[in-house]
């Protein structure tokens, strides 16, 4: 009975995975709100905090009430505060500030990958040079996540490190089982934690029996994994349970320094993160002196306005300070428009596979063999049973379990198509029925090799049907499953992970999101040895290295690459770094075919992968970059409806900076489309539109000449003028502008088509995605609205 109750609790917990925001409480009840004021005018942080308390006191009767209500004063990287407010107080404070919004609860988006992308430890080709081998030397990467396990080999001190960079202003703080003197070193140079928002929303942190640590120490494992993926030191002989995926584990920038900001805490079997805590971490990180921020967290649509979320506010001020902010796209694919973290000043990363598989041979009692995928380390030989003998209607869920005797000690064949069950749900149900393991059949577009706490082998529907037919034709079906193997280089890769969230953006559809894709499937990285690889209480396994999948894993890959780029090009802006990654990305797998979009049977497009899969070596020398200055973002903020007064509060003052909003719509695409972004998206093309882009020559040849090649989207005609860009070494000669005119060439409504603009000097290839949706057919919905407005009676007009 105790096991039954525990399983039931796990099922209830699993339902909460879909809940990413705290429900709104009654208006009279105080809840955590964030009041965002913009930049801090370079004021002393103590003066900024005093001004926050003064503003907050205007909605309280007594001054001490304001001090008791405030949770954080954001006073260094930007200006704002988090406080416990009721809805009336929040509304009163909204006058004269940039934004006031409820703090929500976000969630985390939960080796070989670096070799796959060309960043090898020992390179002997012509591409090997000192700048490639620096691997992020003295660049500081701040990771906002669930903390760190400092004893991991990924974070050990290295005698070849120099002193901690003099620009570093951060610290390591003491906490539960976290002694800064022992935990921090010249690799892990900073560690902080933030709890005020979490505890105000969800109550006191549970630290009993090691459930969590009130310190930067990681309980969930997610933060340790992402940090080691981004900047982990070289750790030889790493593998998953003694053999799978073996090799030298390392981050993309193994010489970079690490600063950890623990903002996510163990709750409901995952990491939960408060907006208020995330903003506090951003505030500290920007003043501590990080060069890159990596944040594998978010919340699914409906999305808040761009400057009413912690991640977008933090990224906006990071961009202004020259700090690259990298985010995960989310794990809600393959449906369209589910992408998260969509601001143009952040870098959003989708997830894709690498060329490594874990084939597992299934031998049926009739000696027929089928190759699935799993992470089994020991052979199994058991009876075999169809799920319909164990569960109502054959649906492998805990609720449908009816015959434990039929499952006892056997491998159960489960189908994802029966009841929409997941592999983890099937494993839990089979465990409850005393089964020995699961063969899990799913569609070819969704089949994965995700590990589970209970032995699980993944097959596709065709293979599953073969096994089912054997069971039906056999009086006493049996199965023998061999230990899994590691195979590299025999699988077309990359391919978009089925779970990776897709575009277009549901907030700013003219800004392409995600930006790029990177490895995010079965990534081996460091793990807390006191946490099971699945974090499920039933899982009693322990490991120092874990295989994990998600855009949480792809995000730190790009963070590590960004650190390498910053070490080679320290003066590049975040926009230039993003441009270098996007314009050098590729769309093809190892067979020279277009990447497949997982979760579908189609080829990947820009809404699946952004500009494509990152290429770290080419990104170091992109030839041209699309840079974006303060004025570019002023115009973009105007397009979002912010007033000139609010924009002046948000944008750092600069000499001669024009903070006024332009009159008119620019070149026809609108201010959003004219943002100097390394992608062009026209989601509402009813007629001819012209957009402008400006590129900067960052190549060694200052007198380069680039020529354009345009691939028009189907049903549209795209033309570039001029078709040739000439650069020179004279002042101002490093920049050139071009105009792209796009005209509909079909009658259509609602269909996206994809093309590209490529500039080349014969060596560099600078590719810009072009996305168009022709909308020149009459819209019946518009007709209905127009008729309703004309009659004043929407119901009669619709009838």
PDB file of N, CA, C and O in Angstrom, residues 434-471:
ATOM      1  N   UNK A 434       4.781  -4.754 -11.109  1.00  0.00           N
ATOM      2  CA  UNK A 434       5.846  -5.730 -10.828  1.00  0.00           C
ATOM      3  C   UNK A 434       6.453  -6.309 -12.101  1.00  0.00           C
ATOM      4  O   UNK A 434       6.995  -7.421 -12.084  1.00  0.00           O
ATOM      5  N   UNK A 435       6.360  -5.567 -13.198  1.00  0.00           N
ATOM      6  CA  UNK A 435       7.014  -5.986 -14.424  1.00  0.00           C
ATOM      7  C   UNK A 435       8.512  -5.752 -14.351  1.00  0.00           C
ATOM      8  O   UNK A 435       8.995  -4.928 -13.569  1.00  0.00           O
ATOM      9  N   UNK A 436       9.259  -6.474 -15.198  1.00  0.00           N
ATOM     10  CA  UNK A 436      10.723  -6.374 -15.177  1.00  0.00           C
ATOM     11  C   UNK A 436      11.240  -5.239 -16.053  1.00  0.00           C
ATOM     12  O   UNK A 436      12.371  -4.769 -15.862  1.00  0.00           O
ATOM     13  N   UNK A 437      10.451  -4.790 -17.018  1.00  0.00           N
ATOM     14  CA  UNK A 437      10.899  -3.739 -17.909  1.00  0.00           C
ATOM     15  C   UNK A 437       9.865  -3.461 -18.981  1.00  0.00           C
ATOM     16  O   UNK A 437       8.778  -4.052 -19.001  1.00  0.00           O
ATOM     17  N   UNK A 438      10.206  -2.555 -19.906  1.00  0.00           N
ATOM     18  CA  UNK A 438       9.264  -2.087 -20.919  1.00  0.00           C
ATOM     19  C   UNK A 438       9.937  -2.084 -22.285  1.00  0.00           C
ATOM     20  O   UNK A 438      11.100  -1.689 -22.412  1.00  0.00           O
ATOM     21  N   UNK A 439       9.218  -2.541 -23.287  1.00  0.00           N
ATOM     22  CA  UNK A 439       9.542  -2.224 -24.678  1.00  0.00           C
ATOM     23  C   UNK A 439       8.510  -1.196 -25.110  1.00  0.00           C
ATOM     24  O   UNK A 439       7.302  -1.476 -25.110  1.00  0.00           O
ATOM     25  N   UNK A 440       8.977   0.000 -25.447  1.00  0.00           N
ATOM     26  CA  UNK A 440       8.068   1.124 -25.691  1.00  0.00           C
ATOM     27  C   UNK A 440       8.095   1.499 -27.163  1.00  0.00           C
ATOM     28  O   UNK A 440       9.144   1.878 -27.707  1.00  0.00           O
ATOM     29  N   UNK A 441       6.945   1.381 -27.820  1.00  0.00           N
ATOM     30  CA  UNK A 441       6.840   1.668 -29.251  1.00  0.00           C
ATOM     31  C   UNK A 441       6.207   3.035 -29.471  1.00  0.00           C
ATOM     32  O   UNK A 441       5.157   3.341 -28.910  1.00  0.00           O
ATOM     33  N   UNK A 442       6.858   3.845 -30.309  1.00  0.00           N
ATOM     34  CA  UNK A 442       6.356   5.183 -30.618  1.00  0.00           C
ATOM     35  C   UNK A 442       6.533   5.437 -32.103  1.00  0.00           C
ATOM     36  O   UNK A 442       7.205   4.682 -32.816  1.00  0.00           O
ATOM     37  N   UNK A 443       5.968   6.530 -32.597  1.00  0.00           N
ATOM     38  CA  UNK A 443       6.079   6.868 -34.008  1.00  0.00           C
ATOM     39  C   UNK A 443       7.532   7.151 -34.370  1.00  0.00           C
ATOM     40  O   UNK A 443       8.335   7.531 -33.518  1.00  0.00           O
ATOM     41  N   UNK A 444       7.873   6.996 -35.651  1.00  0.00           N
ATOM     42  CA  UNK A 444       9.257   7.234 -36.069  1.00  0.00           C
ATOM     43  C   UNK A 444       9.668   8.681 -35.855  1.00  0.00           C
ATOM     44  O   UNK A 444      10.850   8.984 -35.687  1.00  0.00           O
ATOM     45  N   UNK A 445       8.699   9.580 -35.831  1.00  0.00           N
ATOM     46  CA  UNK A 445       9.024  10.997 -35.661  1.00  0.00           C
ATOM     47  C   UNK A 445       9.238  11.370 -34.195  1.00  0.00           C
ATOM     48  O   UNK A 445       9.812  12.415 -33.902  1.00  0.00           O
ATOM     49  N   UNK A 446       8.799  10.519 -33.271  1.00  0.00           N
ATOM     50  CA  UNK A 446       8.926  10.833 -31.847  1.00  0.00           C
ATOM     51  C   UNK A 446       9.789   9.835 -31.084  1.00  0.00           C
ATOM     52  O   UNK A 446      10.100  10.054 -29.921  1.00  0.00           O
ATOM     53  N   UNK A 447      10.164   8.728 -31.717  1.00  0.00           N
ATOM     54  CA  UNK A 447      10.949   7.707 -31.022  1.00  0.00           C
ATOM     55  C   UNK A 447      12.249   8.303 -30.488  1.00  0.00           C
ATOM     56  O   UNK A 447      12.964   9.009 -31.201  1.00  0.00           O
ATOM     57  N   UNK A 448      12.541   8.012 -29.237  1.00  0.00           N
ATOM     58  CA  UNK A 448      13.742   8.543 -28.614  1.00  0.00           C
ATOM     59  C   UNK A 448      14.449   7.422 -27.881  1.00  0.00           C
ATOM     60  O   UNK A 448      14.014   6.271 -27.882  1.00  0.00           O
ATOM     61  N   UNK A 449      15.565   7.766 -27.243  1.00  0.00           N
ATOM     62  CA  UNK A 449      16.280   6.787 -26.424  1.00  0.00           C
ATOM     63  C   UNK A 449      16.478   7.342 -25.018  1.00  0.00           C
ATOM     64  O   UNK A 449      17.502   7.112 -24.386  1.00  0.00           O
ATOM     65  N   UNK A 450      15.506   8.083 -24.557  1.00  0.00           N
ATOM     66  CA  UNK A 450      15.598   8.666 -23.220  1.00  0.00           C
ATOM     67  C   UNK A 450      15.631   7.568 -22.164  1.00  0.00           C
ATOM     68  O   UNK A 450      14.877   6.603 -22.212  1.00  0.00           O
ATOM     69  N   UNK A 451      16.553   7.708 -21.199  1.00  0.00           N
ATOM     70  CA  UNK A 451      16.658   6.726 -20.137  1.00  0.00           C
ATOM     71  C   UNK A 451      15.504   6.888 -19.160  1.00  0.00           C
ATOM     72  O   UNK A 451      14.884   7.955 -19.063  1.00  0.00           O
ATOM     73  N   UNK A 452      15.199   5.803 -18.451  1.00  0.00           N
ATOM     74  CA  UNK A 452      14.140   5.817 -17.461  1.00  0.00           C
ATOM     75  C   UNK A 452      14.644   5.131 -16.198  1.00  0.00           C
ATOM     76  O   UNK A 452      15.658   4.429 -16.220  1.00  0.00           O
ATOM     77  N   UNK A 453      13.937   5.314 -15.106  1.00  0.00           N
ATOM     78  CA  UNK A 453      14.337   4.684 -13.858  1.00  0.00           C
ATOM     79  C   UNK A 453      14.133   3.173 -13.910  1.00  0.00           C
ATOM     80  O   UNK A 453      14.720   2.425 -13.128  1.00  0.00           O
ATOM     81  N   UNK A 454      13.299   2.666 -14.837  1.00  0.00           N
ATOM     82  CA  UNK A 454      13.022   1.247 -14.988  1.00  0.00           C
ATOM     83  C   UNK A 454      13.448   0.831 -16.388  1.00  0.00           C
ATOM     84  O   UNK A 454      13.282   1.600 -17.335  1.00  0.00           O
ATOM     85  N   UNK A 455      14.039  -0.359 -16.565  1.00  0.00           N
ATOM     86  CA  UNK A 455      14.567  -0.749 -17.882  1.00  0.00           C
ATOM     87  C   UNK A 455      13.555  -0.545 -19.001  1.00  0.00           C
ATOM     88  O   UNK A 455      12.448  -1.101 -18.973  1.00  0.00           O
ATOM     89  N   UNK A 456      13.943   0.268 -19.993  1.00  0.00           N
ATOM     90  CA  UNK A 456      13.049   0.615 -21.098  1.00  0.00           C
ATOM     91  C   UNK A 456      13.825   0.588 -22.401  1.00  0.00           C
ATOM     92  O   UNK A 456      14.893   1.194 -22.496  1.00  0.00           O
ATOM     93  N   UNK A 457      13.296  -0.117 -23.398  1.00  0.00           N
ATOM     94  CA  UNK A 457      13.887  -0.151 -24.731  1.00  0.00           C
ATOM     95  C   UNK A 457      12.910   0.509 -25.695  1.00  0.00           C
ATOM     96  O   UNK A 457      11.714   0.178 -25.700  1.00  0.00           O
ATOM     97  N   UNK A 458      13.409   1.434 -26.509  1.00  0.00           N
ATOM     98  CA  UNK A 458      12.560   2.192 -27.428  1.00  0.00           C
ATOM     99  C   UNK A 458      12.623   1.598 -28.828  1.00  0.00           C
ATOM    100  O   UNK A 458      13.712   1.338 -29.364  1.00  0.00           O
ATOM    101  N   UNK A 459      11.452   1.399 -29.432  1.00  0.00           N
ATOM    102  CA  UNK A 459      11.345   0.925 -30.813  1.00  0.00           C
ATOM    103  C   UNK A 459      10.316   1.776 -31.535  1.00  0.00           C
ATOM    104  O   UNK A 459       9.561   2.528 -30.911  1.00  0.00           O
ATOM    105  N   UNK A 460      10.281   1.655 -32.877  1.00  0.00           N
ATOM    106  CA  UNK A 460       9.246   2.394 -33.607  1.00  0.00           C
ATOM    107  C   UNK A 460       7.999   1.530 -33.752  1.00  0.00           C
ATOM    108  O   UNK A 460       7.973   0.362 -33.341  1.00  0.00           O
ATOM    109  N   UNK A 461       6.944   2.110 -34.343  1.00  0.00           N
ATOM    110  CA  UNK A 461       5.667   1.405 -34.427  1.00  0.00           C
ATOM    111  C   UNK A 461       5.760   0.138 -35.275  1.00  0.00           C
ATOM    112  O   UNK A 461       5.121  -0.884 -34.964  1.00  0.00           O
ATOM    113  N   UNK A 462       6.536   0.178 -36.346  1.00  0.00           N
ATOM    114  CA  UNK A 462       6.690  -1.021 -37.187  1.00  0.00           C
ATOM    115  C   UNK A 462       7.341  -2.137 -36.389  1.00  0.00           C
ATOM    116  O   UNK A 462       6.880  -3.289 -36.413  1.00  0.00           O
ATOM    117  N   UNK A 463       8.406  -1.809 -35.673  1.00  0.00           N
ATOM    118  CA  UNK A 463       9.065  -2.816 -34.856  1.00  0.00           C
ATOM    119  C   UNK A 463       8.151  -3.313 -33.743  1.00  0.00           C
ATOM    120  O   UNK A 463       8.092  -4.511 -33.444  1.00  0.00           O
ATOM    121  N   UNK A 464       7.414  -2.368 -33.122  1.00  0.00           N
ATOM    122  CA  UNK A 464       6.494  -2.750 -32.065  1.00  0.00           C
ATOM    123  C   UNK A 464       5.408  -3.685 -32.566  1.00  0.00           C
ATOM    124  O   UNK A 464       5.011  -4.642 -31.871  1.00  0.00           O
ATOM    125  N   UNK A 465       4.935  -3.441 -33.794  1.00  0.00           N
ATOM    126  CA  UNK A 465       3.908  -4.302 -34.367  1.00  0.00           C
ATOM    127  C   UNK A 465       4.458  -5.707 -34.627  1.00  0.00           C
ATOM    128  O   UNK A 465       3.754  -6.716 -34.427  1.00  0.00           O
ATOM    129  N   UNK A 466       5.714  -5.804 -35.065  1.00  0.00           N
ATOM    130  CA  UNK A 466       6.342  -7.113 -35.257  1.00  0.00           C
ATOM    131  C   UNK A 466       6.398  -7.887 -33.941  1.00  0.00           C
ATOM    132  O   UNK A 466       6.108  -9.091 -33.901  1.00  0.00           O
ATOM    133  N   UNK A 467       6.767  -7.191 -32.870  1.00  0.00           N
ATOM    134  CA  UNK A 467       6.838  -7.841 -31.559  1.00  0.00           C
ATOM    135  C   UNK A 467       5.448  -8.258 -31.105  1.00  0.00           C
ATOM    136  O   UNK A 467       5.257  -9.361 -30.560  1.00  0.00           O
ATOM    137  N   UNK A 468       4.454  -7.398 -31.331  1.00  0.00           N
ATOM    138  CA  UNK A 468       3.082  -7.720 -30.944  1.00  0.00           C
ATOM    139  C   UNK A 468       2.580  -8.959 -31.685  1.00  0.00           C
ATOM    140  O   UNK A 468       1.928  -9.841 -31.085  1.00  0.00           O
ATOM    141  N   UNK A 469       2.876  -9.065 -32.978  1.00  0.00           N
ATOM    142  CA  UNK A 469       2.449 -10.233 -33.753  1.00  0.00           C
ATOM    143  C   UNK A 469       3.104 -11.500 -33.219  1.00  0.00           C
ATOM    144  O   UNK A 469       2.473 -12.574 -33.179  1.00  0.00           O
ATOM    145  N   UNK A 470       4.374 -11.415 -32.817  1.00  0.00           N
ATOM    146  CA  UNK A 470       5.049 -12.583 -32.233  1.00  0.00           C
ATOM    147  C   UNK A 470       4.346 -13.013 -30.943  1.00  0.00           C
ATOM    148  O   UNK A 470       4.116 -14.210 -30.709  1.00  0.00           O
ATOM    149  N   UNK A 471       3.995 -12.028 -30.091  1.00  0.00           N
ATOM    150  CA  UNK A 471       3.322 -12.356 -28.831  1.00  0.00           C
ATOM    151  C   UNK A 471       2.001 -13.068 -29.100  1.00  0.00           C
ATOM    152  O   UNK A 471       1.657 -14.077 -28.465  1.00  0.00           O
TER     153      UNK A 471
END
